[in-house]
Amino acid sequence: MRYCCPTSIEEAVAILNTDEDARCLAGGATLVAMLNAELLSPSTLVSLRAIADLDGIRHTDSGITIGAMTRHAVVANDQRLNNGLTVVRLAAQEIGHPAIRAVGTIGGAIAHADPSADYPTALLAANAEVEVIGSSGARTVPAGDFFQDYFTTALAHGEMITSIHLANADPGTVSSYFKVARSDGDFAITSMAFCGNFDGSTCTAARVAVGGCASTPLNVTAVDKMLIGAELGSDQVTMAAQALADACDPIDDVRGSADYRRLLVKRLLPRVLQRAIDQGSN
Ligand SMILES: Cc1cc2nc3c(=O)[nH]c(=O)nc-3n(C[C@H](O)[C@H](O)[C@H](O)COP(=O)(O)OP(=O)(O)OC[C@H]3O[C@@H](n4cnc5c(N)ncnc54)[C@H](O)[C@@H]3O)c2cc1C
């Protein structure tokens, strides 16, 4: 196996496009485990660690851009991710344990596209955009289009993720994240992310995403609409939670049954809304 360590994005893209079987190596948190288990055997590993342009969080006029190589621990501690973007910071805080958060990267996490992972759900609720680049140039993929199936993304052959862009949220937007896992540091059985607005305890805008309950994180526009005008604790929220559970397509696996996951969806919706209001008042 060849190991390359390019120092620019252009160099990395050139290697990915000359070697059919080359793979990006970010923190190695997942990829190295897969190599050890002989699940993968790429001809070339393209380490991204020496590409400075991929690392760090930048404020721009339009919002916040998180470089693909930014470690979970950095995102988890960045207080600029607040209000409508708190959801992304909270999701980073829930990933694994400190050792994983010191190694794993946001680009690697979303490229792996595990539907039970924390970032995909949070980024879908935040309506994030994934910036990717390949031999024919750069393009932007909305989070809703990026996750296509279990462990499958919209990345084409030879493309890599350069950053994740989070647009400035409307004033007053609040957000939250809630994860249920078997133990601290495990992937989610079910997770839920919310971005939206409230007038008192009445929801005036909503974007909800569910993780661990389908082949990709799930956003259901009809449910978002049902929440508008709904007061916390009302039947309208209960009906929206039922509709969200009905739209899920969970599997039975070692973490929980499909029925249990649907039950969690119904329980989590009121909690994630309450947590968003609480976040807003902090
Ligand atoms: C013990 C343990 C517990 C964990 N718990 C959780 C958890 O609770 N929640 C959670 O969400 N995750 C969890 N993870 C996964 C963790 O978030 C990893 O950070 C994540 O899977 C990606 O790791 P990485 O950034 O090191 O990428 P790597 O392992 O280096 O790469 C992962 C994949 O992404 C590809 N890739 C990497 N960067 C790019 C890029 N810029 N462009 C295109 N492709 C790229 C690689 O080719 C590879 O296919 C856990 C992992 C471990 C080992």
mmCIF file of C-alpha atoms and ligand atoms in Angstrom:
data_model
loop_
_atom_site.group_PDB
_atom_site.id
_atom_site.type_symbol
_atom_site.label_atom_id
_atom_site.label_comp_id
_atom_site.label_asym_id
_atom_site.label_seq_id
_atom_site.Cartn_x
_atom_site.Cartn_y
_atom_site.Cartn_z
ATOM 1 C CA MET A 1 0.000 0.000 0.000
ATOM 2 C CA ARG A 2 1.362 3.422 -1.008
ATOM 3 C CA TYR A 3 1.187 6.327 1.442
ATOM 4 C CA CYS A 4 1.111 9.939 0.179
ATOM 5 C CA CYS A 5 1.071 13.111 2.197
ATOM 6 C CA PRO A 6 0.235 16.020 -0.154
ATOM 7 C CA THR A 7 0.508 19.585 1.111
ATOM 8 C CA SER A 8 -2.187 21.115 -1.106
ATOM 9 C CA ILE A 9 -5.770 20.290 -2.073
ATOM 10 C CA GLU A 10 -4.784 20.321 -5.771
ATOM 11 C CA GLU A 11 -2.078 17.733 -5.147
ATOM 12 C CA ALA A 12 -4.487 15.510 -3.208
ATOM 13 C CA VAL A 13 -7.127 15.718 -5.955
ATOM 14 C CA ALA A 14 -4.498 14.866 -8.589
ATOM 15 C CA ILE A 15 -3.508 11.684 -6.698
ATOM 16 C CA LEU A 16 -7.150 10.695 -6.138
ATOM 17 C CA ASN A 17 -7.730 11.043 -9.878
ATOM 18 C CA THR A 18 -4.683 9.152 -11.103
ATOM 19 C CA ASP A 19 -5.184 6.186 -8.791
ATOM 20 C CA GLU A 20 -8.623 4.586 -9.110
ATOM 21 C CA ASP A 21 -8.293 2.851 -5.745
ATOM 22 C CA ALA A 22 -6.799 5.690 -3.654
ATOM 23 C CA ARG A 23 -8.545 6.772 -0.436
ATOM 24 C CA CYS A 24 -8.354 9.859 1.726
ATOM 25 C CA LEU A 25 -6.970 9.311 5.214
ATOM 26 C CA ALA A 26 -8.179 11.903 7.752
ATOM 27 C CA GLY A 27 -7.741 11.009 11.447
ATOM 28 C CA GLY A 28 -7.865 7.278 10.731
ATOM 29 C CA ALA A 29 -10.377 6.782 13.573
ATOM 30 C CA THR A 30 -12.585 4.672 11.327
ATOM 31 C CA LEU A 31 -10.411 3.945 8.301
ATOM 32 C CA VAL A 32 -7.518 2.390 10.229
ATOM 33 C CA ALA A 33 -9.934 0.125 12.111
ATOM 34 C CA MET A 34 -11.372 -0.966 8.739
ATOM 35 C CA LEU A 35 -7.868 -1.641 7.366
ATOM 36 C CA ASN A 36 -7.010 -3.668 10.468
ATOM 37 C CA ALA A 37 -10.178 -5.697 10.029
ATOM 38 C CA GLU A 38 -9.268 -6.212 6.344
ATOM 39 C CA LEU A 39 -12.570 -4.693 5.253
ATOM 40 C CA LEU A 40 -10.680 -2.399 2.885
ATOM 41 C CA SER A 41 -7.367 -2.577 1.089
ATOM 42 C CA PRO A 42 -6.846 0.624 -0.920
ATOM 43 C CA SER A 43 -3.807 0.831 -3.202
ATOM 44 C CA THR A 44 -2.949 4.324 -1.896
ATOM 45 C CA LEU A 45 -3.690 6.248 1.269
ATOM 46 C CA VAL A 46 -3.825 9.998 0.692
ATOM 47 C CA SER A 47 -3.203 11.557 4.087
ATOM 48 C CA LEU A 48 -4.831 14.991 4.401
ATOM 49 C CA ARG A 49 -3.012 15.972 7.597
ATOM 50 C CA ALA A 50 -0.432 18.286 5.937
ATOM 51 C CA ILE A 51 -2.995 20.353 4.014
ATOM 52 C CA ALA A 52 -3.356 23.465 6.157
ATOM 53 C CA ASP A 53 -6.302 24.787 4.100
ATOM 54 C CA LEU A 54 -8.473 21.886 5.312
ATOM 55 C CA ASP A 55 -8.047 22.630 9.005
ATOM 56 C CA GLY A 56 -9.906 25.032 11.273
ATOM 57 C CA ILE A 57 -13.096 27.043 11.638
ATOM 58 C CA ARG A 58 -13.488 30.334 9.805
ATOM 59 C CA HIS A 59 -16.093 33.067 10.148
ATOM 60 C CA THR A 60 -17.212 34.609 6.884
ATOM 61 C CA ASP A 61 -19.898 37.212 6.138
ATOM 62 C CA SER A 62 -22.279 34.450 5.164
ATOM 63 C CA GLY A 63 -21.689 32.178 8.147
ATOM 64 C CA ILE A 64 -19.194 29.667 9.484
ATOM 65 C CA THR A 65 -16.999 27.332 7.446
ATOM 66 C CA ILE A 66 -15.531 24.245 9.100
ATOM 67 C CA GLY A 67 -12.546 22.706 7.305
ATOM 68 C CA ALA A 68 -12.840 18.983 6.590
ATOM 69 C CA MET A 69 -9.822 18.145 8.785
ATOM 70 C CA THR A 70 -11.160 19.983 11.835
ATOM 71 C CA ARG A 71 -11.160 17.613 14.816
ATOM 72 C CA HIS A 72 -14.362 16.954 16.713
ATOM 73 C CA ALA A 73 -12.818 18.406 19.909
ATOM 74 C CA VAL A 74 -12.266 21.764 18.182
ATOM 75 C CA VAL A 75 -15.879 21.968 16.989
ATOM 76 C CA ALA A 76 -17.139 20.797 20.391
ATOM 77 C CA ASN A 77 -15.403 23.745 22.081
ATOM 78 C CA ASP A 78 -16.068 26.557 19.614
ATOM 79 C CA GLN A 79 -18.514 28.931 21.286
ATOM 80 C CA ARG A 80 -19.053 30.793 17.993
ATOM 81 C CA LEU A 81 -21.270 27.863 17.074
ATOM 82 C CA ASN A 82 -24.249 29.233 18.965
ATOM 83 C CA ASN A 83 -27.966 29.979 18.529
ATOM 84 C CA GLY A 84 -29.046 28.251 15.302
ATOM 85 C CA LEU A 85 -25.651 26.544 15.032
ATOM 86 C CA THR A 86 -25.409 25.251 18.621
ATOM 87 C CA VAL A 87 -26.728 21.955 17.261
ATOM 88 C CA VAL A 88 -23.422 21.273 15.479
ATOM 89 C CA ARG A 89 -21.334 21.959 18.600
ATOM 90 C CA LEU A 90 -23.626 19.763 20.725
ATOM 91 C CA ALA A 91 -23.374 16.913 18.201
ATOM 92 C CA ALA A 92 -19.558 17.131 18.236
ATOM 93 C CA GLN A 93 -19.627 16.901 22.044
ATOM 94 C CA GLU A 94 -21.561 13.620 21.788
ATOM 95 C CA ILE A 95 -19.101 11.819 19.479
ATOM 96 C CA GLY A 96 -17.356 8.861 21.109
ATOM 97 C CA HIS A 97 -15.093 9.871 23.971
ATOM 98 C CA PRO A 98 -12.221 12.381 24.329
ATOM 99 C CA ALA A 99 -9.641 10.218 22.528
ATOM 100 C CA ILE A 100 -11.906 9.845 19.485
ATOM 101 C CA ARG A 101 -12.789 13.543 19.507
ATOM 102 C CA ALA A 102 -9.070 14.400 19.501
ATOM 103 C CA VAL A 103 -8.459 12.281 16.386
ATOM 104 C CA GLY A 104 -11.647 12.158 14.298
ATOM 105 C CA THR A 105 -12.537 14.873 11.795
ATOM 106 C CA ILE A 106 -15.789 16.296 10.508
ATOM 107 C CA GLY A 107 -14.850 15.447 6.902
ATOM 108 C CA GLY A 108 -14.069 11.835 7.773
ATOM 109 C CA ALA A 109 -17.242 11.484 9.823
ATOM 110 C CA ILE A 110 -19.546 12.663 7.050
ATOM 111 C CA ALA A 111 -17.646 10.841 4.271
ATOM 112 C CA HIS A 112 -18.167 7.617 6.228
ATOM 113 C CA ALA A 113 -21.928 8.431 6.333
ATOM 114 C CA ASP A 114 -22.980 6.145 9.161
ATOM 115 C CA PRO A 115 -26.682 7.023 9.681
ATOM 116 C CA SER A 116 -26.183 6.582 13.446
ATOM 117 C CA ALA A 117 -23.290 9.072 13.563
ATOM 118 C CA ASP A 118 -23.820 12.438 15.209
ATOM 119 C CA TYR A 119 -22.747 15.020 12.632
ATOM 120 C CA PRO A 120 -24.963 13.933 9.708
ATOM 121 C CA THR A 121 -28.165 14.474 11.713
ATOM 122 C CA ALA A 122 -27.029 17.825 13.110
ATOM 123 C CA LEU A 123 -25.805 19.093 9.726
ATOM 124 C CA LEU A 124 -29.085 18.141 8.085
ATOM 125 C CA ALA A 125 -31.080 20.095 10.681
ATOM 126 C CA ALA A 126 -28.715 23.068 10.284
ATOM 127 C CA ASN A 127 -29.199 22.900 6.492
ATOM 128 C CA ALA A 128 -25.427 22.753 6.053
ATOM 129 C CA GLU A 129 -23.671 22.671 2.702
ATOM 130 C CA VAL A 130 -20.818 20.298 1.967
ATOM 131 C CA GLU A 131 -18.047 21.763 -0.194
ATOM 132 C CA VAL A 132 -16.374 19.125 -2.355
ATOM 133 C CA ILE A 133 -13.698 19.255 -5.012
ATOM 134 C CA GLY A 134 -12.628 16.932 -7.823
ATOM 135 C CA SER A 135 -10.784 17.064 -11.123
ATOM 136 C CA SER A 136 -13.586 19.084 -12.743
ATOM 137 C CA GLY A 137 -13.629 21.695 -9.973
ATOM 138 C CA ALA A 138 -15.448 22.520 -6.760
ATOM 139 C CA ARG A 139 -19.151 22.103 -6.067
ATOM 140 C CA THR A 140 -21.527 22.545 -3.146
ATOM 141 C CA VAL A 141 -23.872 19.787 -2.027
ATOM 142 C CA PRO A 142 -26.689 20.480 0.460
ATOM 143 C CA ALA A 143 -26.576 18.069 3.431
ATOM 144 C CA GLY A 144 -30.003 16.790 2.370
ATOM 145 C CA ASP A 145 -28.513 15.524 -0.904
ATOM 146 C CA PHE A 146 -25.103 14.504 0.427
ATOM 147 C CA PHE A 147 -26.198 11.438 2.427
ATOM 148 C CA GLN A 148 -27.617 8.991 -0.098
ATOM 149 C CA ASP A 149 -27.738 5.561 1.566
ATOM 150 C CA TYR A 150 -26.027 3.520 4.289
ATOM 151 C CA PHE A 151 -22.356 4.560 4.141
ATOM 152 C CA THR A 152 -22.954 6.166 0.733
ATOM 153 C CA THR A 153 -22.585 9.835 -0.156
ATOM 154 C CA ALA A 154 -22.866 12.073 -3.195
ATOM 155 C CA LEU A 155 -19.051 12.132 -3.538
ATOM 156 C CA ALA A 156 -18.076 11.072 -7.051
ATOM 157 C CA HIS A 157 -14.925 9.121 -7.804
ATOM 158 C CA GLY A 158 -11.868 11.315 -7.287
ATOM 159 C CA GLU A 159 -13.726 13.911 -5.207
ATOM 160 C CA MET A 160 -12.943 14.889 -1.627
ATOM 161 C CA ILE A 161 -14.628 17.070 0.989
ATOM 162 C CA THR A 162 -12.918 20.394 1.648
ATOM 163 C CA SER A 163 -15.290 22.021 4.147
ATOM 164 C CA ILE A 164 -18.776 22.293 5.602
ATOM 165 C CA HIS A 165 -20.540 25.641 5.371
ATOM 166 C CA LEU A 166 -23.158 26.752 7.882
ATOM 167 C CA ALA A 167 -25.114 29.807 6.767
ATOM 168 C CA ASN A 168 -25.983 32.462 9.331
ATOM 169 C CA ALA A 169 -29.332 31.542 10.864
ATOM 170 C CA ASP A 170 -32.240 33.998 11.041
ATOM 171 C CA PRO A 171 -32.173 36.130 14.213
ATOM 172 C CA GLY A 172 -33.740 34.351 17.164
ATOM 173 C CA THR A 173 -33.063 30.888 15.770
ATOM 174 C CA VAL A 174 -32.342 28.271 18.424
ATOM 175 C CA SER A 175 -31.165 24.704 18.035
ATOM 176 C CA SER A 176 -30.551 21.533 19.984
ATOM 177 C CA TYR A 177 -29.413 17.933 19.757
ATOM 178 C CA PHE A 178 -30.492 14.860 21.673
ATOM 179 C CA LYS A 179 -28.877 11.416 21.456
ATOM 180 C CA VAL A 180 -29.906 8.115 22.980
ATOM 181 C CA ALA A 181 -27.117 5.513 23.041
ATOM 182 C CA ARG A 182 -26.593 2.233 24.868
ATOM 183 C CA SER A 183 -23.589 3.658 26.696
ATOM 184 C CA ASP A 184 -21.521 6.804 26.807
ATOM 185 C CA GLY A 185 -19.332 6.948 23.677
ATOM 186 C CA ASP A 186 -21.448 4.624 21.548
ATOM 187 C CA PHE A 187 -23.163 5.513 18.279
ATOM 188 C CA ALA A 188 -26.797 6.602 18.568
ATOM 189 C CA ILE A 189 -29.697 4.191 18.774
ATOM 190 C CA THR A 190 -31.700 7.241 17.768
ATOM 191 C CA SER A 191 -30.742 10.896 17.691
ATOM 192 C CA MET A 192 -32.626 14.070 16.901
ATOM 193 C CA ALA A 193 -31.556 17.565 15.917
ATOM 194 C CA PHE A 194 -33.664 20.716 15.760
ATOM 195 C CA CYS A 195 -33.209 24.213 14.354
ATOM 196 C CA GLY A 196 -36.025 26.705 14.502
ATOM 197 C CA ASN A 197 -37.730 29.598 16.227
ATOM 198 C CA PHE A 198 -40.184 30.026 19.083
ATOM 199 C CA ASP A 199 -42.510 32.739 20.235
ATOM 200 C CA GLY A 200 -42.719 31.870 23.914
ATOM 201 C CA SER A 201 -43.473 28.155 23.840
ATOM 202 C CA THR A 202 -45.018 28.228 20.355
ATOM 203 C CA CYS A 203 -42.900 27.024 17.482
ATOM 204 C CA THR A 204 -42.761 29.467 14.566
ATOM 205 C CA ALA A 205 -40.153 27.735 12.361
ATOM 206 C CA ALA A 206 -38.804 24.206 12.442
ATOM 207 C CA ARG A 207 -36.329 21.894 10.794
ATOM 208 C CA VAL A 208 -36.036 18.507 12.494
ATOM 209 C CA ALA A 209 -33.624 15.696 11.581
ATOM 210 C CA VAL A 210 -33.595 12.144 12.909
ATOM 211 C CA GLY A 211 -30.556 9.854 13.030
ATOM 212 C CA GLY A 212 -30.334 6.082 13.322
ATOM 213 C CA CYS A 213 -33.807 5.496 11.941
ATOM 214 C CA ALA A 214 -33.241 5.078 8.199
ATOM 215 C CA SER A 215 -30.405 4.572 5.714
ATOM 216 C CA THR A 216 -29.605 8.290 5.975
ATOM 217 C CA PRO A 217 -30.495 11.027 8.455
ATOM 218 C CA LEU A 218 -34.084 12.007 7.829
ATOM 219 C CA ASN A 219 -35.838 15.367 7.481
ATOM 220 C CA VAL A 220 -39.576 15.307 6.793
ATOM 221 C CA THR A 221 -40.874 18.628 5.447
ATOM 222 C CA ALA A 222 -44.475 17.761 6.338
ATOM 223 C CA VAL A 223 -43.460 17.285 9.981
ATOM 224 C CA ASP A 224 -41.587 20.602 10.026
ATOM 225 C CA LYS A 225 -44.788 22.255 8.744
ATOM 226 C CA MET A 226 -46.935 20.503 11.373
ATOM 227 C CA LEU A 227 -44.768 22.027 14.092
ATOM 228 C CA ILE A 228 -45.366 25.606 12.977
ATOM 229 C CA GLY A 229 -47.889 27.135 15.367
ATOM 230 C CA ALA A 230 -47.608 24.166 17.734
ATOM 231 C CA GLU A 231 -47.283 24.890 21.425
ATOM 232 C CA LEU A 232 -44.984 22.720 23.485
ATOM 233 C CA GLY A 233 -46.971 19.972 25.226
ATOM 234 C CA SER A 234 -49.882 20.272 22.783
ATOM 235 C CA ASP A 235 -51.564 17.493 20.774
ATOM 236 C CA GLN A 236 -50.086 19.105 17.650
ATOM 237 C CA VAL A 237 -46.568 18.178 18.826
ATOM 238 C CA THR A 238 -47.748 14.641 19.646
ATOM 239 C CA MET A 239 -49.213 14.312 16.146
ATOM 240 C CA ALA A 240 -46.009 15.633 14.563
ATOM 241 C CA ALA A 241 -43.989 13.119 16.602
ATOM 242 C CA GLN A 242 -46.242 10.296 15.420
ATOM 243 C CA ALA A 243 -45.892 11.435 11.791
ATOM 244 C CA LEU A 244 -42.123 11.566 12.173
ATOM 245 C CA ALA A 245 -42.029 8.047 13.645
ATOM 246 C CA ASP A 246 -44.232 6.804 10.787
ATOM 247 C CA ALA A 247 -41.856 8.301 8.208
ATOM 248 C CA CYS A 248 -38.838 6.483 9.674
ATOM 249 C CA ASP A 249 -37.620 3.179 8.283
ATOM 250 C CA PRO A 250 -35.436 1.815 11.075
ATOM 251 C CA ILE A 251 -33.772 -1.582 11.252
ATOM 252 C CA ASP A 252 -33.491 -4.060 14.113
ATOM 253 C CA ASP A 253 -29.868 -4.310 15.130
ATOM 254 C CA VAL A 254 -27.621 -4.854 18.118
ATOM 255 C CA ARG A 255 -28.376 -1.320 19.362
ATOM 256 C CA GLY A 256 -32.168 -1.631 19.384
ATOM 257 C CA SER A 257 -35.245 -2.865 17.589
ATOM 258 C CA ALA A 258 -37.069 -0.910 14.901
ATOM 259 C CA ASP A 259 -40.071 -0.544 17.239
ATOM 260 C CA TYR A 260 -37.891 0.834 20.026
ATOM 261 C CA ARG A 261 -36.372 3.352 17.628
ATOM 262 C CA ARG A 262 -39.827 4.543 16.538
ATOM 263 C CA LEU A 263 -40.835 4.877 20.186
ATOM 264 C CA LEU A 264 -37.713 6.957 20.839
ATOM 265 C CA VAL A 265 -38.571 9.274 17.939
ATOM 266 C CA LYS A 266 -41.943 10.010 19.533
ATOM 267 C CA ARG A 267 -40.340 10.641 22.927
ATOM 268 C CA LEU A 268 -37.438 12.712 21.599
ATOM 269 C CA LEU A 269 -39.361 15.312 19.619
ATOM 270 C CA PRO A 270 -40.875 17.143 22.641
ATOM 271 C CA ARG A 271 -37.522 16.906 24.442
ATOM 272 C CA VAL A 272 -35.470 18.313 21.591
ATOM 273 C CA LEU A 273 -37.922 21.228 21.273
ATOM 274 C CA GLN A 274 -37.752 21.958 25.019
ATOM 275 C CA ARG A 275 -33.961 21.733 24.937
ATOM 276 C CA ALA A 276 -33.856 24.253 22.071
ATOM 277 C CA ILE A 277 -35.936 26.729 24.114
ATOM 278 C CA ASP A 278 -33.642 26.137 27.109
ATOM 279 C CA GLN A 279 -30.534 26.667 24.944
ATOM 280 C CA GLY A 280 -32.000 29.920 23.688
ATOM 281 C CA SER A 281 -32.548 31.290 27.173
ATOM 282 C CA ASN A 282 -28.977 30.485 28.300
HETATM 283 C C1 LIG B 1 -14.421 3.868 19.426
HETATM 284 C C2 LIG B 1 -15.101 4.801 18.478
HETATM 285 C C3 LIG B 1 -16.274 5.429 18.878
HETATM 286 C C4 LIG B 1 -16.937 6.293 18.013
HETATM 287 N N1 LIG B 1 -18.084 6.859 18.429
HETATM 288 C C5 LIG B 1 -18.747 7.688 17.584
HETATM 289 C C6 LIG B 1 -19.953 8.319 17.989
HETATM 290 O O1 LIG B 1 -20.437 8.148 19.107
HETATM 291 N N2 LIG B 1 -20.560 9.140 17.097
HETATM 292 C C7 LIG B 1 -20.050 9.373 15.844
HETATM 293 O O2 LIG B 1 -20.642 10.127 15.085
HETATM 294 N N3 LIG B 1 -18.902 8.800 15.449
HETATM 295 C C8 LIG B 1 -18.238 7.977 16.285
HETATM 296 N N4 LIG B 1 -17.064 7.402 15.869
HETATM 297 C C9 LIG B 1 -16.531 7.710 14.524
HETATM 298 C C10 LIG B 1 -15.691 9.004 14.579
HETATM 299 O O3 LIG B 1 -16.583 10.098 14.537
HETATM 300 C C11 LIG B 1 -14.717 9.198 13.406
HETATM 301 O O4 LIG B 1 -14.180 10.436 13.585
HETATM 302 C C12 LIG B 1 -15.298 9.242 12.045
HETATM 303 O O5 LIG B 1 -15.831 7.990 11.744
HETATM 304 C C13 LIG B 1 -14.261 9.572 10.959
HETATM 305 O O6 LIG B 1 -12.970 9.346 11.386
HETATM 306 P P1 LIG B 1 -11.767 10.183 10.756
HETATM 307 O O7 LIG B 1 -12.110 11.598 10.676
HETATM 308 O O8 LIG B 1 -10.550 9.803 11.502
HETATM 309 O O9 LIG B 1 -11.723 9.648 9.255
HETATM 310 P P2 LIG B 1 -10.942 8.402 8.660
HETATM 311 O O10 LIG B 1 -11.131 7.234 9.555
HETATM 312 O O11 LIG B 1 -9.561 8.786 8.320
HETATM 313 O O12 LIG B 1 -11.770 8.212 7.312
HETATM 314 C C14 LIG B 1 -13.112 7.757 7.319
HETATM 315 C C15 LIG B 1 -13.624 7.688 5.875
HETATM 316 O O13 LIG B 1 -13.779 8.994 5.354
HETATM 317 C C16 LIG B 1 -12.982 9.161 4.170
HETATM 318 N N5 LIG B 1 -12.506 10.553 4.231
HETATM 319 C C17 LIG B 1 -11.858 11.141 5.259
HETATM 320 N N6 LIG B 1 -11.703 12.460 5.014
HETATM 321 C C18 LIG B 1 -12.227 12.699 3.797
HETATM 322 C C19 LIG B 1 -12.374 13.866 2.997
HETATM 323 N N7 LIG B 1 -11.942 15.079 3.403
HETATM 324 N N8 LIG B 1 -12.983 13.738 1.806
HETATM 325 C C20 LIG B 1 -13.451 12.536 1.376
HETATM 326 N N9 LIG B 1 -13.341 11.403 2.089
HETATM 327 C C21 LIG B 1 -12.750 11.487 3.295
HETATM 328 C C22 LIG B 1 -11.905 8.105 4.260
HETATM 329 O O14 LIG B 1 -11.407 7.756 2.978
HETATM 330 C C23 LIG B 1 -12.676 6.970 4.907
HETATM 331 O O15 LIG B 1 -13.451 6.307 3.950
HETATM 332 C C24 LIG B 1 -16.402 6.536 16.714
HETATM 333 C C25 LIG B 1 -15.218 5.916 16.310
HETATM 334 C C26 LIG B 1 -14.570 5.057 17.167
HETATM 335 C C27 LIG B 1 -13.290 4.423 16.704
#
